[in-house]
């Protein structure tokens, strides 16, 4: 505890975001880096709460009060060492994590919580600045070879940990660059891709080998993969989007949100020819929101990213609609502290201009004579709790059906499961009831050499969960290969059910 009275003296304060009128003209990060003074002041708000529930709120089990104390003392080296012991990529979580740790902060019971995400971002950026982030090259090698399929946060975390354990690690990525959704999915205005490239460069120096443009299962047969490597970690992500199969779905102008977002990532990167993950041109060509009435169907973070990107394209109007009713303005009693609060959230993209509607169902897409989308047919919904089952049931509100002009509809209703056709089916992996890879302690129940981590195992989730999954899968692989593992043990927060609502 850096300052005993800090939580009484200082208010929660975050860096001022770039003005809306300025930031919608480019794709640079919205939030500036925190200053040393901002970080130390916010760290001073961390109080000696006795039981730090922030540990339990964080899927990684970050040792938060301790690195806050080090930041307050401006002992940046110690702060980085503490943070790095549990989190491989704080530069990612410090930018795009929803900070469940803050929702569990004891100070947050009756005051704004400690700005943990800001402090985390300050620590890692200061560590890079001062040269503390150095390649951790293992002193000895085990001779074991591990293949990691997928280079998103789960795959990168697994690769980093397995390399530290002394194994030879090769990461296969079917896209042309490493990073998964960090590279092609998260908008640049939230996560500049130089941040991703900076970390990849460190991992390469550590000995991790990255092979891009390789579609394992097609370019490399599954049998060859199992023959050439002692273990395989699947970090495939949840890539099959939830579709909206209603009349008019075949019209031009209706696309999965991730196709729209990944195209923009490639434009910002200066890639002229827009291609999909297979290296082939998108069937729908380039997707632009310029001058169009855009409807984003789905109220989550991916939908919010579509809103921000559409505004930067110069859309005529942007509307985001959600099937569920509007969340409460304040924490709902059903999710008391320290649970993740059910409440309305407004993102930086919403601040830039967006009309939001809840309890709306899309009944049909309406097209013109040339087969292009021109409108949506929507209807308002009434949600009521079933007195017998307690479940919320919806019914259409009579007389509320209408057609709204729309030339671009982006489907951001989440993802179902990993792609089954290809590697998953070739390896004959057993799936769970949701279509994800079934495992026991991250090890496939179908093949002992195959492990899974991240969204392809637990379902669509957050970057912080993906990193945690990658770390735990690496420990399981290390134990399988060596009989025991010296990698960090699973933190108690992994058993915390309170964050399941966001997962």
GROMACS .gro file of C-alpha atoms in nm:
model
  503
    1UNK     CA    1   0.000   0.000   0.000
    2UNK     CA    2   0.187   0.303  -0.131
    3UNK     CA    3  -0.011   0.577   0.041
    4UNK     CA    4  -0.239   0.500   0.332
    5UNK     CA    5  -0.479   0.788   0.259
    6UNK     CA    6  -0.448   0.779  -0.119
    7UNK     CA    7  -0.796   0.641  -0.182
    8UNK     CA    8  -0.939   0.930   0.020
    9UNK     CA    9  -0.732   1.202  -0.145
   10UNK     CA   10  -0.744   1.113  -0.513
   11UNK     CA   11  -1.026   1.050  -0.757
   12UNK     CA   12  -1.025   0.805  -1.043
   13UNK     CA   13  -0.890   0.985  -1.348
   14UNK     CA   14  -0.803   0.846  -1.691
   15UNK     CA   15  -0.600   1.008  -1.972
   16UNK     CA   16  -0.805   1.244  -2.187
   17UNK     CA   17  -0.911   1.075  -2.510
   18UNK     CA   18  -0.836   1.241  -2.840
   19UNK     CA   19  -1.123   1.470  -2.949
   20UNK     CA   20  -1.394   1.295  -3.151
   21UNK     CA   21  -1.367   1.538  -3.442
   22UNK     CA   22  -0.997   1.457  -3.469
   23UNK     CA   23  -0.989   1.083  -3.411
   24UNK     CA   24  -1.264   0.984  -3.657
   25UNK     CA   25  -1.038   1.110  -3.935
   26UNK     CA   26  -0.771   0.845  -3.875
   27UNK     CA   27  -0.706   0.503  -3.724
   28UNK     CA   28  -0.453   0.601  -3.458
   29UNK     CA   29  -0.510   0.488  -3.101
   30UNK     CA   30  -0.778   0.691  -2.925
   31UNK     CA   31  -0.618   0.701  -2.582
   32UNK     CA   32  -0.271   0.850  -2.521
   33UNK     CA   33  -0.024   0.669  -2.299
   34UNK     CA   34  -0.060   0.752  -1.929
   35UNK     CA   35   0.203   0.977  -1.777
   36UNK     CA   36   0.416   0.870  -1.482
   37UNK     CA   37   0.226   1.112  -1.262
   38UNK     CA   38  -0.112   0.973  -1.367
   39UNK     CA   39   0.003   0.617  -1.303
   40UNK     CA   40   0.153   0.687  -0.960
   41UNK     CA   41  -0.150   0.889  -0.851
   42UNK     CA   42  -0.390   0.613  -0.952
   43UNK     CA   43  -0.167   0.351  -0.789
   44UNK     CA   44  -0.188   0.553  -0.467
   45UNK     CA   45  -0.566   0.488  -0.463
   46UNK     CA   46  -0.507   0.115  -0.408
   47UNK     CA   47  -0.586   0.052  -0.042
   48UNK     CA   48  -0.485  -0.216   0.204
   49UNK     CA   49  -0.817  -0.396   0.168
   50UNK     CA   50  -0.710  -0.718   0.340
   51UNK     CA   51  -0.860  -0.951   0.080
   52UNK     CA   52  -0.778  -0.819  -0.270
   53UNK     CA   53  -1.077  -0.934  -0.472
   54UNK     CA   54  -0.912  -0.789  -0.782
   55UNK     CA   55  -0.697  -1.106  -0.789
   56UNK     CA   56  -1.011  -1.316  -0.813
   57UNK     CA   57  -1.167  -1.094  -1.078
   58UNK     CA   58  -0.866  -1.133  -1.307
   59UNK     CA   59  -0.858  -1.461  -1.503
   60UNK     CA   60  -0.478  -1.438  -1.500
   61UNK     CA   61  -0.457  -1.386  -1.125
   62UNK     CA   62  -0.245  -1.072  -1.165
   63UNK     CA   63  -0.081  -0.967  -0.838
   64UNK     CA   64  -0.237  -0.622  -0.852
   65UNK     CA   65  -0.183  -0.455  -0.512
   66UNK     CA   66   0.184  -0.545  -0.523
   67UNK     CA   67   0.251  -0.391  -0.864
   68UNK     CA   68   0.042  -0.088  -0.765
   69UNK     CA   69   0.267  -0.039  -0.464
   70UNK     CA   70   0.578  -0.065  -0.684
   71UNK     CA   71   0.435   0.192  -0.927
   72UNK     CA   72   0.363   0.434  -0.645
   73UNK     CA   73   0.729   0.402  -0.541
   74UNK     CA   74   0.824   0.446  -0.910
   75UNK     CA   75   1.007   0.114  -0.893
   76UNK     CA   76   0.920   0.032  -1.252
   77UNK     CA   77   1.151  -0.268  -1.275
   78UNK     CA   78   0.986  -0.440  -0.980
   79UNK     CA   79   0.639  -0.348  -1.108
   80UNK     CA   80   0.721  -0.504  -1.446
   81UNK     CA   81   0.863  -0.820  -1.290
   82UNK     CA   82   0.548  -0.867  -1.081
   83UNK     CA   83   0.317  -0.806  -1.379
   84UNK     CA   84   0.523  -1.020  -1.617
   85UNK     CA   85   0.510  -1.315  -1.376
   86UNK     CA   86   0.139  -1.368  -1.451
   87UNK     CA   87   0.069  -1.185  -1.777
   88UNK     CA   88   0.265  -1.246  -2.098
   89UNK     CA   89   0.110  -0.955  -2.286
   90UNK     CA   90   0.009  -0.662  -2.064
   91UNK     CA   91   0.040  -0.431  -2.366
   92UNK     CA   92  -0.266  -0.609  -2.508
   93UNK     CA   93  -0.474  -0.637  -2.191
   94UNK     CA   94  -0.384  -0.280  -2.098
   95UNK     CA   95  -0.560  -0.166  -2.416
   96UNK     CA   96  -0.846  -0.401  -2.497
   97UNK     CA   97  -0.941  -0.584  -2.176
   98UNK     CA   98  -1.275  -0.483  -2.016
   99UNK     CA   99  -1.093  -0.500  -1.680
  100UNK     CA  100  -1.294  -0.747  -1.471
  101UNK     CA  101  -1.034  -0.680  -1.200
  102UNK     CA  102  -1.172  -0.328  -1.164
  103UNK     CA  103  -1.526  -0.461  -1.126
  104UNK     CA  104  -1.398  -0.665  -0.829
  105UNK     CA  105  -1.198  -0.381  -0.669
  106UNK     CA  106  -1.296  -0.334  -0.303
  107UNK     CA  107  -1.276   0.044  -0.343
  108UNK     CA  108  -1.541   0.005  -0.614
  109UNK     CA  109  -1.805  -0.086  -0.356
  110UNK     CA  110  -1.879   0.280  -0.287
  111UNK     CA  111  -1.631   0.473  -0.505
  112UNK     CA  112  -1.493   0.450  -0.859
  113UNK     CA  113  -1.246   0.157  -0.859
  114UNK     CA  114  -0.870   0.180  -0.892
  115UNK     CA  115  -0.769   0.238  -1.257
  116UNK     CA  116  -0.589  -0.097  -1.279
  117UNK     CA  117  -0.592  -0.117  -1.659
  118UNK     CA  118  -0.426   0.225  -1.687
  119UNK     CA  119  -0.156   0.121  -1.438
  120UNK     CA  120  -0.095  -0.204  -1.625
  121UNK     CA  121  -0.052  -0.016  -1.952
  122UNK     CA  122   0.182   0.232  -1.786
  123UNK     CA  123   0.400  -0.047  -1.644
  124UNK     CA  124   0.454  -0.230  -1.972
  125UNK     CA  125   0.516   0.083  -2.178
  126UNK     CA  126   0.764   0.207  -1.918
  127UNK     CA  127   0.930  -0.136  -1.923
  128UNK     CA  128   0.980  -0.114  -2.299
  129UNK     CA  129   1.107   0.242  -2.265
  130UNK     CA  130   1.362   0.151  -1.998
  131UNK     CA  131   1.475  -0.170  -2.166
  132UNK     CA  132   1.332  -0.412  -1.912
  133UNK     CA  133   1.150  -0.617  -2.177
  134UNK     CA  134   1.422  -0.852  -2.292
  135UNK     CA  135   1.409  -1.191  -2.465
  136UNK     CA  136   1.382  -1.470  -2.208
  137UNK     CA  137   1.590  -1.734  -2.381
  138UNK     CA  138   1.586  -2.071  -2.202
  139UNK     CA  139   1.926  -2.185  -2.075
  140UNK     CA  140   1.863  -2.543  -2.186
  141UNK     CA  141   1.644  -2.712  -2.446
  142UNK     CA  142   1.445  -3.028  -2.388
  143UNK     CA  143   1.462  -3.142  -2.750
  144UNK     CA  144   1.082  -3.169  -2.760
  145UNK     CA  145   0.900  -3.004  -3.049
  146UNK     CA  146   0.557  -2.845  -3.011
  147UNK     CA  147   0.332  -2.706  -3.284
  148UNK     CA  148   0.091  -2.426  -3.198
  149UNK     CA  149  -0.187  -2.376  -3.453
  150UNK     CA  150  -0.313  -2.019  -3.446
  151UNK     CA  151  -0.136  -1.701  -3.342
  152UNK     CA  152  -0.406  -1.517  -3.152
  153UNK     CA  153  -0.355  -1.434  -2.782
  154UNK     CA  154  -0.413  -1.795  -2.671
  155UNK     CA  155  -0.165  -1.935  -2.923
  156UNK     CA  156   0.094  -1.667  -2.848
  157UNK     CA  157   0.066  -1.723  -2.472
  158UNK     CA  158   0.100  -2.099  -2.513
  159UNK     CA  159   0.401  -2.054  -2.742
  160UNK     CA  160   0.573  -1.809  -2.505
  161UNK     CA  161   0.530  -2.037  -2.203
  162UNK     CA  162   0.633  -2.356  -2.384
  163UNK     CA  163   0.942  -2.182  -2.517
  164UNK     CA  164   1.034  -2.071  -2.165
  165UNK     CA  165   1.004  -2.434  -2.057
  166UNK     CA  166   1.276  -2.516  -2.311
  167UNK     CA  167   1.073  -2.678  -2.587
  168UNK     CA  168   1.116  -2.594  -2.955
  169UNK     CA  169   0.798  -2.415  -3.057
  170UNK     CA  170   0.664  -2.351  -3.406
  171UNK     CA  171   0.353  -2.137  -3.450
  172UNK     CA  172   0.151  -2.187  -3.767
  173UNK     CA  173  -0.078  -1.906  -3.887
  174UNK     CA  174  -0.292  -1.925  -4.199
  175UNK     CA  175  -0.306  -1.547  -4.243
  176UNK     CA  176  -0.020  -1.350  -4.393
  177UNK     CA  177   0.079  -1.195  -4.058
  178UNK     CA  178   0.095  -1.312  -3.697
  179UNK     CA  179  -0.160  -1.202  -3.437
  180UNK     CA  180  -0.498  -1.359  -3.506
  181UNK     CA  181  -0.777  -1.122  -3.409
  182UNK     CA  182  -0.520  -0.893  -3.248
  183UNK     CA  183  -0.396  -0.830  -3.601
  184UNK     CA  184  -0.709  -0.881  -3.809
  185UNK     CA  185  -1.013  -0.806  -3.596
  186UNK     CA  186  -0.938  -0.548  -3.327
  187UNK     CA  187  -0.944  -0.201  -3.490
  188UNK     CA  188  -0.618  -0.007  -3.503
  189UNK     CA  189  -0.776   0.280  -3.311
  190UNK     CA  190  -0.796   0.043  -3.012
  191UNK     CA  191  -0.475  -0.154  -3.067
  192UNK     CA  192  -0.205  -0.020  -3.295
  193UNK     CA  193  -0.049  -0.311  -3.482
  194UNK     CA  194   0.303  -0.190  -3.408
  195UNK     CA  195   0.231  -0.302  -3.051
  196UNK     CA  196   0.165  -0.655  -3.178
  197UNK     CA  197   0.473  -0.656  -3.404
  198UNK     CA  198   0.690  -0.534  -3.117
  199UNK     CA  199   0.594  -0.834  -2.904
  200UNK     CA  200   0.632  -1.081  -3.191
  201UNK     CA  201   0.988  -0.956  -3.246
  202UNK     CA  202   1.071  -1.033  -2.881
  203UNK     CA  203   0.926  -1.384  -2.911
  204UNK     CA  204   1.127  -1.451  -3.226
  205UNK     CA  205   1.445  -1.352  -3.041
  206UNK     CA  206   1.344  -1.596  -2.769
  207UNK     CA  207   1.344  -1.877  -3.024
  208UNK     CA  208   0.979  -1.911  -3.123
  209UNK     CA  209   0.941  -1.986  -3.496
  210UNK     CA  210   0.645  -1.833  -3.681
  211UNK     CA  211   0.522  -1.969  -4.012
  212UNK     CA  212   0.253  -1.758  -4.180
  213UNK     CA  213   0.037  -1.835  -4.480
  214UNK     CA  214   0.015  -2.199  -4.372
  215UNK     CA  215  -0.330  -2.356  -4.347
  216UNK     CA  216  -0.265  -2.664  -4.136
  217UNK     CA  217  -0.490  -2.947  -4.251
  218UNK     CA  218  -0.458  -2.830  -4.610
  219UNK     CA  219  -0.098  -2.718  -4.665
  220UNK     CA  220   0.025  -2.961  -4.397
  221UNK     CA  221  -0.158  -3.290  -4.345
  222UNK     CA  222  -0.278  -3.367  -3.994
  223UNK     CA  223  -0.091  -3.699  -3.995
  224UNK     CA  224   0.234  -3.521  -4.081
  225UNK     CA  225   0.172  -3.273  -3.802
  226UNK     CA  226   0.134  -3.550  -3.544
  227UNK     CA  227   0.441  -3.729  -3.682
  228UNK     CA  228   0.671  -3.426  -3.684
  229UNK     CA  229   0.580  -3.283  -3.342
  230UNK     CA  230   0.571  -3.429  -2.992
  231UNK     CA  231   0.260  -3.228  -2.906
  232UNK     CA  232   0.014  -2.999  -3.083
  233UNK     CA  233  -0.174  -2.704  -2.931
  234UNK     CA  234  -0.485  -2.592  -3.115
  235UNK     CA  235  -0.561  -2.223  -3.066
  236UNK     CA  236  -0.797  -2.192  -3.360
  237UNK     CA  237  -1.035  -1.938  -3.215
  238UNK     CA  238  -1.412  -1.939  -3.256
  239UNK     CA  239  -1.440  -1.845  -3.621
  240UNK     CA  240  -1.785  -1.959  -3.737
  241UNK     CA  241  -2.009  -1.651  -3.704
  242UNK     CA  242  -2.368  -1.672  -3.588
  243UNK     CA  243  -2.574  -1.605  -3.898
  244UNK     CA  244  -2.915  -1.442  -3.933
  245UNK     CA  245  -3.114  -1.673  -4.157
  246UNK     CA  246  -3.414  -1.462  -4.245
  247UNK     CA  247  -3.575  -1.363  -4.577
  248UNK     CA  248  -3.340  -1.160  -4.797
  249UNK     CA  249  -3.018  -1.294  -4.646
  250UNK     CA  250  -2.880  -1.353  -4.999
  251UNK     CA  251  -2.885  -0.982  -5.087
  252UNK     CA  252  -2.565  -0.789  -5.148
  253UNK     CA  253  -2.477  -0.562  -4.857
  254UNK     CA  254  -2.507  -0.811  -4.568
  255UNK     CA  255  -2.177  -0.928  -4.425
  256UNK     CA  256  -2.024  -1.084  -4.112
  257UNK     CA  257  -1.875  -0.814  -3.890
  258UNK     CA  258  -1.530  -0.974  -3.880
  259UNK     CA  259  -1.500  -0.964  -4.258
  260UNK     CA  260  -1.569  -0.591  -4.247
  261UNK     CA  261  -1.322  -0.531  -3.962
  262UNK     CA  262  -1.038  -0.746  -4.094
  263UNK     CA  263  -1.056  -0.574  -4.432
  264UNK     CA  264  -1.007  -0.239  -4.264
  265UNK     CA  265  -0.711  -0.371  -4.067
  266UNK     CA  266  -0.552  -0.469  -4.396
  267UNK     CA  267  -0.620  -0.130  -4.553
  268UNK     CA  268  -0.453   0.044  -4.260
  269UNK     CA  269  -0.158  -0.195  -4.296
  270UNK     CA  270  -0.124  -0.092  -4.660
  271UNK     CA  271  -0.229  -0.425  -4.807
  272UNK     CA  272  -0.385  -0.339  -5.143
  273UNK     CA  273  -0.547  -0.666  -5.236
  274UNK     CA  274  -0.808  -0.756  -4.978
  275UNK     CA  275  -0.789  -1.130  -4.913
  276UNK     CA  276  -0.942  -1.365  -4.657
  277UNK     CA  277  -0.761  -1.597  -4.417
  278UNK     CA  278  -0.704  -1.844  -4.700
  279UNK     CA  279  -0.516  -1.584  -4.903
  280UNK     CA  280  -0.800  -1.564  -5.155
  281UNK     CA  281  -0.990  -1.246  -5.255
  282UNK     CA  282  -1.310  -1.194  -5.058
  283UNK     CA  283  -1.610  -1.315  -5.255
  284UNK     CA  284  -1.799  -0.998  -5.168
  285UNK     CA  285  -1.517  -0.764  -5.271
  286UNK     CA  286  -1.433  -0.461  -5.061
  287UNK     CA  287  -1.684  -0.361  -4.796
  288UNK     CA  288  -1.713   0.012  -4.732
  289UNK     CA  289  -1.963   0.205  -4.521
  290UNK     CA  290  -1.901   0.536  -4.700
  291UNK     CA  291  -2.225   0.725  -4.764
  292UNK     CA  292  -2.445   0.436  -4.649
  293UNK     CA  293  -2.707   0.385  -4.382
  294UNK     CA  294  -2.534   0.122  -4.170
  295UNK     CA  295  -2.706  -0.116  -3.931
  296UNK     CA  296  -2.491  -0.314  -3.689
  297UNK     CA  297  -2.689  -0.614  -3.566
  298UNK     CA  298  -2.551  -0.713  -3.226
  299UNK     CA  299  -2.474  -0.507  -2.917
  300UNK     CA  300  -2.134  -0.639  -2.808
  301UNK     CA  301  -1.775  -0.522  -2.849
  302UNK     CA  302  -1.750  -0.647  -3.207
  303UNK     CA  303  -2.057  -0.445  -3.295
  304UNK     CA  304  -1.906  -0.141  -3.126
  305UNK     CA  305  -1.590  -0.186  -3.335
  306UNK     CA  306  -1.808  -0.185  -3.647
  307UNK     CA  307  -1.964   0.142  -3.532
  308UNK     CA  308  -1.626   0.312  -3.493
  309UNK     CA  309  -1.501   0.182  -3.826
  310UNK     CA  310  -1.820   0.288  -4.008
  311UNK     CA  311  -1.788   0.640  -3.869
  312UNK     CA  312  -1.431   0.657  -3.998
  313UNK     CA  313  -1.549   0.543  -4.341
  314UNK     CA  314  -1.792   0.834  -4.349
  315UNK     CA  315  -2.120   0.648  -4.316
  316UNK     CA  316  -2.441   0.845  -4.372
  317UNK     CA  317  -2.584   0.705  -4.048
  318UNK     CA  318  -2.490   0.430  -3.802
  319UNK     CA  319  -2.744   0.236  -3.597
  320UNK     CA  320  -2.671  -0.051  -3.360
  321UNK     CA  321  -2.957  -0.279  -3.263
  322UNK     CA  322  -2.974  -0.551  -2.998
  323UNK     CA  323  -3.226  -0.830  -2.948
  324UNK     CA  324  -3.213  -0.811  -2.568
  325UNK     CA  325  -3.366  -0.533  -2.359
  326UNK     CA  326  -3.165  -0.227  -2.262
  327UNK     CA  327  -2.938  -0.295  -1.959
  328UNK     CA  328  -2.984  -0.080  -1.649
  329UNK     CA  329  -2.786   0.245  -1.618
  330UNK     CA  330  -2.636   0.134  -1.285
  331UNK     CA  331  -2.522  -0.204  -1.150
  332UNK     CA  332  -2.816  -0.444  -1.146
  333UNK     CA  333  -2.899  -0.604  -0.806
  334UNK     CA  334  -2.872  -0.947  -0.972
  335UNK     CA  335  -2.497  -0.890  -1.020
  336UNK     CA  336  -2.375  -0.742  -0.690
  337UNK     CA  337  -2.011  -0.668  -0.617
  338UNK     CA  338  -1.768  -0.841  -0.677
  339UNK     CA  339  -1.947  -0.999  -0.975
  340UNK     CA  340  -1.916  -0.853  -1.322
  341UNK     CA  341  -2.194  -0.590  -1.324
  342UNK     CA  342  -2.486  -0.614  -1.562
  343UNK     CA  343  -2.526  -0.253  -1.674
  344UNK     CA  344  -2.527  -0.024  -1.978
  345UNK     CA  345  -2.185   0.045  -2.127
  346UNK     CA  346  -2.097   0.318  -2.373
  347UNK     CA  347  -1.780   0.264  -2.575
  348UNK     CA  348  -1.556   0.522  -2.737
  349UNK     CA  349  -1.712   0.426  -3.070
  350UNK     CA  350  -2.059   0.505  -2.940
  351UNK     CA  351  -1.931   0.845  -2.828
  352UNK     CA  352  -1.834   0.918  -3.187
  353UNK     CA  353  -2.191   0.894  -3.313
  354UNK     CA  354  -2.437   0.606  -3.311
  355UNK     CA  355  -2.809   0.550  -3.268
  356UNK     CA  356  -2.866   0.257  -3.033
  357UNK     CA  357  -3.184   0.053  -3.000
  358UNK     CA  358  -3.264  -0.243  -2.776
  359UNK     CA  359  -3.533  -0.514  -2.786
  360UNK     CA  360  -3.538  -0.505  -3.165
  361UNK     CA  361  -3.578  -0.810  -3.389
  362UNK     CA  362  -3.479  -0.809  -3.756
  363UNK     CA  363  -3.749  -0.991  -3.951
  364UNK     CA  364  -3.629  -0.951  -4.310
  365UNK     CA  365  -3.379  -0.785  -4.539
  366UNK     CA  366  -3.539  -0.586  -4.821
  367UNK     CA  367  -3.366  -0.552  -5.157
  368UNK     CA  368  -3.394  -0.350  -5.475
  369UNK     CA  369  -3.440  -0.482  -5.829
  370UNK     CA  370  -3.064  -0.540  -5.867
  371UNK     CA  371  -3.036  -0.755  -5.557
  372UNK     CA  372  -2.882  -0.492  -5.331
  373UNK     CA  373  -2.991  -0.433  -4.974
  374UNK     CA  374  -3.204  -0.122  -4.936
  375UNK     CA  375  -3.388  -0.164  -4.603
  376UNK     CA  376  -3.446  -0.372  -4.291
  377UNK     CA  377  -3.784  -0.487  -4.167
  378UNK     CA  378  -3.769  -0.469  -3.787
  379UNK     CA  379  -4.011  -0.502  -3.498
  380UNK     CA  380  -3.998  -0.405  -3.132
  381UNK     CA  381  -3.997  -0.677  -2.868
  382UNK     CA  382  -4.147  -0.708  -2.523
  383UNK     CA  383  -3.947  -0.922  -2.279
  384UNK     CA  384  -4.129  -1.076  -1.985
  385UNK     CA  385  -4.021  -1.331  -1.724
  386UNK     CA  386  -4.199  -1.665  -1.736
  387UNK     CA  387  -4.351  -1.709  -1.387
  388UNK     CA  388  -4.302  -2.088  -1.400
  389UNK     CA  389  -3.948  -2.121  -1.538
  390UNK     CA  390  -3.810  -1.778  -1.452
  391UNK     CA  391  -3.672  -1.747  -1.805
  392UNK     CA  392  -3.711  -1.427  -2.006
  393UNK     CA  393  -3.942  -1.470  -2.304
  394UNK     CA  394  -3.989  -1.231  -2.593
  395UNK     CA  395  -4.290  -1.145  -2.800
  396UNK     CA  396  -4.341  -0.892  -3.075
  397UNK     CA  397  -4.514  -0.567  -2.991
  398UNK     CA  398  -4.816  -0.533  -3.223
  399UNK     CA  399  -4.811  -0.237  -3.459
  400UNK     CA  400  -4.435  -0.170  -3.426
  401UNK     CA  401  -4.314  -0.339  -3.744
  402UNK     CA  402  -4.145  -0.098  -3.985
  403UNK     CA  403  -3.893  -0.075  -4.268
  404UNK     CA  404  -3.579   0.131  -4.213
  405UNK     CA  405  -3.344   0.240  -4.496
  406UNK     CA  406  -3.022   0.038  -4.486
  407UNK     CA  407  -2.756  -0.025  -4.750
  408UNK     CA  408  -2.505  -0.207  -4.529
  409UNK     CA  409  -2.591  -0.459  -4.255
  410UNK     CA  410  -2.311  -0.598  -4.041
  411UNK     CA  411  -2.383  -0.917  -3.846
  412UNK     CA  412  -2.214  -0.893  -3.506
  413UNK     CA  413  -2.412  -1.151  -3.313
  414UNK     CA  414  -2.113  -1.350  -3.193
  415UNK     CA  415  -1.951  -1.678  -3.294
  416UNK     CA  416  -2.067  -2.037  -3.261
  417UNK     CA  417  -1.754  -2.254  -3.248
  418UNK     CA  418  -1.426  -2.323  -3.430
  419UNK     CA  419  -1.423  -2.432  -3.792
  420UNK     CA  420  -1.483  -2.807  -3.796
  421UNK     CA  421  -1.405  -2.882  -4.159
  422UNK     CA  422  -1.033  -2.934  -4.201
  423UNK     CA  423  -0.795  -2.989  -3.913
  424UNK     CA  424  -1.056  -3.059  -3.642
  425UNK     CA  425  -1.235  -3.320  -3.852
  426UNK     CA  426  -0.909  -3.465  -3.988
  427UNK     CA  427  -0.784  -3.522  -3.633
  428UNK     CA  428  -1.123  -3.678  -3.547
  429UNK     CA  429  -1.151  -3.466  -3.234
  430UNK     CA  430  -1.449  -3.507  -3.006
  431UNK     CA  431  -1.661  -3.194  -2.966
  432UNK     CA  432  -1.875  -3.077  -2.677
  433UNK     CA  433  -2.243  -2.986  -2.696
  434UNK     CA  434  -2.156  -2.635  -2.819
  435UNK     CA  435  -1.928  -2.755  -3.097
  436UNK     CA  436  -1.603  -2.671  -2.917
  437UNK     CA  437  -1.309  -2.911  -2.876
  438UNK     CA  438  -1.372  -3.138  -2.579
  439UNK     CA  439  -1.075  -3.159  -2.343
  440UNK     CA  440  -0.971  -3.283  -2.003
  441UNK     CA  441  -0.724  -3.043  -1.843
  442UNK     CA  442  -0.669  -2.883  -2.187
  443UNK     CA  443  -0.581  -3.221  -2.338
  444UNK     CA  444  -0.809  -3.354  -2.611
  445UNK     CA  445  -1.011  -3.654  -2.498
  446UNK     CA  446  -0.962  -3.799  -2.847
  447UNK     CA  447  -0.584  -3.775  -2.894
  448UNK     CA  448  -0.334  -3.738  -2.609
  449UNK     CA  449  -0.087  -3.546  -2.830
  450UNK     CA  450  -0.344  -3.275  -2.906
  451UNK     CA  451  -0.428  -2.991  -2.668
  452UNK     CA  452  -0.665  -2.696  -2.709
  453UNK     CA  453  -0.676  -2.344  -2.568
  454UNK     CA  454  -0.880  -2.029  -2.601
  455UNK     CA  455  -1.207  -1.978  -2.782
  456UNK     CA  456  -1.192  -2.312  -2.966
  457UNK     CA  457  -1.201  -2.486  -2.626
  458UNK     CA  458  -1.411  -2.268  -2.393
  459UNK     CA  459  -1.612  -2.069  -2.645
  460UNK     CA  460  -1.603  -1.705  -2.752
  461UNK     CA  461  -1.450  -1.496  -2.477
  462UNK     CA  462  -1.207  -1.215  -2.390
  463UNK     CA  463  -0.840  -1.153  -2.459
  464UNK     CA  464  -0.753  -1.197  -2.091
  465UNK     CA  465  -0.920  -1.538  -2.087
  466UNK     CA  466  -0.739  -1.635  -2.407
  467UNK     CA  467  -0.402  -1.554  -2.252
  468UNK     CA  468  -0.494  -1.747  -1.939
  469UNK     CA  469  -0.605  -2.044  -2.148
  470UNK     CA  470  -0.280  -2.042  -2.345
  471UNK     CA  471  -0.073  -2.037  -2.026
  472UNK     CA  472  -0.268  -2.323  -1.869
  473UNK     CA  473  -0.256  -2.531  -2.187
  474UNK     CA  474   0.121  -2.482  -2.200
  475UNK     CA  475   0.153  -2.611  -1.846
  476UNK     CA  476  -0.054  -2.918  -1.938
  477UNK     CA  477   0.164  -2.983  -2.245
  478UNK     CA  478   0.484  -2.941  -2.044
  479UNK     CA  479   0.360  -3.188  -1.785
  480UNK     CA  480   0.263  -3.435  -2.062
  481UNK     CA  481   0.606  -3.412  -2.224
  482UNK     CA  482   0.823  -3.403  -1.912
  483UNK     CA  483   0.613  -3.574  -1.643
  484UNK     CA  484   0.604  -3.254  -1.438
  485UNK     CA  485   0.602  -2.881  -1.503
  486UNK     CA  486   0.778  -2.586  -1.344
  487UNK     CA  487   0.557  -2.338  -1.527
  488UNK     CA  488   0.333  -2.124  -1.306
  489UNK     CA  489   0.045  -2.316  -1.152
  490UNK     CA  490  -0.316  -2.236  -1.221
  491UNK     CA  491  -0.437  -1.939  -1.019
  492UNK     CA  492  -0.737  -1.960  -0.790
  493UNK     CA  493  -0.920  -1.707  -1.006
  494UNK     CA  494  -0.957  -1.974  -1.272
  495UNK     CA  495  -1.223  -2.129  -1.050
  496UNK     CA  496  -1.412  -1.804  -1.004
  497UNK     CA  497  -1.759  -1.832  -1.163
  498UNK     CA  498  -1.842  -1.464  -1.115
  499UNK     CA  499  -1.709  -1.360  -1.454
  500UNK     CA  500  -1.887  -1.634  -1.650
  501UNK     CA  501  -2.153  -1.387  -1.765
  502UNK     CA  502  -1.896  -1.203  -1.976
  503UNK     CA  503  -1.733  -1.519  -2.102
   0.00000   0.00000   0.00000
